[in-house]
Amino acid sequence: MITKRFTFEQTAQAAEYLKQGQLVAFPTETVFGLGAIANNERAVASVYQAKGRPSDNPLIVHVCRKEDLFRYSNIVNEAQAAIAKKLTDQFWPGPLTLIVPTKVGIFGPTVTGGLKTVGIRMPDHDFTLAVIRETGFPIVGPSANLSGKPSPTTVDHVLHDFDGKIAGVLDSQPTHIGVESTVLDISNPEELAILRPGAITLKDLRNALPEQRIIDATQQIAEDSKEHPKAPGMKYRHYSPHQEVIAISHDKLLELIASKQGLSPESAVIASDEILSHLDADLPTFSLGTNEATATHLLFAGLRAFDDNDQIKRLYVELLADTEANTAYRNRLLKAASKKIES
């Protein structure tokens, strides 16, 4: 199979591939997704197969209009509807996935993971929205990487994992946020719950809904548990390259560099420019830039930077300070890491 790179002018052709049940990767503002039309059970099942994804890990459905949230879900409670409208008015299109009751007969169990809820979002990317509109039905879109590996933020990342294995990819510039969407469960209007952190923070949500109780419920479910996760990233190991990942705080990383112990030729350092300025020139590195926002944007690219370097066995990755702004960064890095060193 040859994986076709679609341009914006080929929107109709990309949509036709999806309507035929083929897989097409697509860009969003967060990461690239692996797309299949959501009303074709065989196509959706092939997403799980291509990724090697556990079957109880639900998929997020991507729509092209704000009103599609109500069209494809079973929001009948007035309070729930009011919450949904406020959130979509303020944050859609954008990096917010809403967990809502699913409407009977719309999405099969391969989409929902066998749950009575479904995650829906409207991505902020003109090319992808045009393809969904042309397809005529929402598309599922887990991150376009092999299951457990770092999410892709460029077309090259997608092709590294899936070239020759999927029908196509929408050709686009790198994503500008770099981590997956915030997932907010609004199925219980009495208590909304963040199931996965992202660019939209708990503070953002509380500012949008000041009268609403919103909690952080990002706790991990054990992989051997029979409990089905409501959102991706809650149960299974994610974001891990083939090397050992050590998450290490700014000060501890500077101490390690100064001691010159542990940074062998088999090690690479992924950190801010300020940290990297203290390193010997011959050590493999990847820059996370000069500020925390840039670091979040570049984290997955850093974790993928040494994909094809079998000589690198260990990645030391700077662990940003534990602040609300860094919640998504820390969540993804700590899921990838086998060890944490923090002062």
Short mmCIF file of C-alpha atoms in Angstrom, two decimals, residues 12 16 21 25-26 31 54 65 81 105 158-159 192 198 207 210 213 229 234 253 270 289 300 317 325 331-332:
data_model
loop_
_atom_site.label_atom_id
_atom_site.label_comp_id
_atom_site.label_asym_id
_atom_site.label_seq_id
_atom_site.Cartn_x
_atom_site.Cartn_y
_atom_site.Cartn_z
CA ALA A 12 -12.93 15.60 -1.76
CA GLU A 16 -13.92 9.65 -0.47
CA GLY A 21 -13.74 2.77 5.01
CA ALA A 25 -4.43 10.52 9.25
CA PHE A 26 -5.32 14.16 9.83
CA VAL A 31 -1.61 16.25 17.51
CA PRO A 54 -6.66 -2.17 23.45
CA ARG A 65 -19.90 22.04 13.63
CA ALA A 81 -27.37 21.36 27.61
CA GLY A 105 -27.83 3.69 17.26
CA VAL A 158 2.83 9.79 11.23
CA LEU A 159 4.70 8.27 8.31
CA LEU A 192 -17.87 17.90 35.90
CA GLY A 198 -4.54 19.63 28.07
CA ASN A 207 -13.69 30.78 34.70
CA PRO A 210 -18.03 29.83 37.72
CA ARG A 213 -18.36 22.16 40.44
CA PRO A 229 -11.69 4.02 30.92
CA MET A 234 -6.49 6.83 31.68
CA LEU A 253 19.44 17.89 35.93
CA ILE A 270 15.84 16.78 26.21
CA GLY A 289 13.09 26.04 23.68
CA PHE A 300 6.45 14.75 21.82
CA VAL A 317 13.92 14.84 30.01
CA ALA A 325 0.18 25.76 33.39
CA ASN A 331 1.02 14.37 32.76
CA ARG A 332 2.43 13.23 29.41
#
